[in-house]
Amino acid sequence: MTAIRNRVVSAMALCCLIVVTACSATYRNHGYAPLDEDMQNLVVGVDTRATVDDTVGPPSLSGMLGDGNYYYVRSRVREFGMFRPEVVERQILAISFNEDDTIANIERFGLEDGNIVPLSRRVTDSSVISNGFLRQMLGNIGNINPLDGLN
């Protein structure tokens, strides 16, 4: 009787442990942004694009407009149970260059510096929304050509 009771208690403890660990938050890290200690080796106006590549490595993103600026992006995402993943931390390190390829400016931005950009969705209006199934089927009766079936 005690052996059965011990097994039941062990099974219940295991089930409780599984439930507790299943509801814990998990974190994922994406991207890379150099630390401040690594950035202290770079001097604005002196170091070039090549020294940035050697010191902290090439970025995953560069300027979209052809200006060649470097952008290092790192994000930390929290996933908790069935809820939508949430970005809890984001760092962006922007290094801009002068025309002679020397560093013009080094800036670091965080999640709190960002602006929410509303996205819009444009959908072409369809004529089948107001028509029911029978109306669509009966509307095609006049469009059938019996000679099309002979080919």
Tab-separated table of N, CA and C in Angstrom, residues 19 28 42 69 100 104:
chain	number	residue	atom	x	y	z
A	19	VAL	N	4.012	21.080	-15.304
A	19	VAL	CA	3.106	22.215	-15.474
A	19	VAL	C	3.825	23.522	-15.166
A	28	ARG	N	14.688	34.431	-26.566
A	28	ARG	CA	15.499	34.191	-27.755
A	28	ARG	C	16.256	35.465	-28.075
A	42	LEU	N	37.492	52.482	-31.108
A	42	LEU	CA	37.270	53.236	-32.341
A	42	LEU	C	37.242	54.729	-32.038
A	69	ASN	N	26.404	53.320	-44.458
A	69	ASN	CA	26.468	53.327	-42.997
A	69	ASN	C	26.262	51.927	-42.458
A	100	ASP	N	35.285	60.307	-46.970
A	100	ASP	CA	36.614	59.691	-47.064
A	100	ASP	C	36.699	58.387	-46.270
A	104	ALA	N	32.134	59.148	-38.957
A	104	ALA	CA	31.551	60.464	-38.717
A	104	ALA	C	30.821	60.500	-37.374
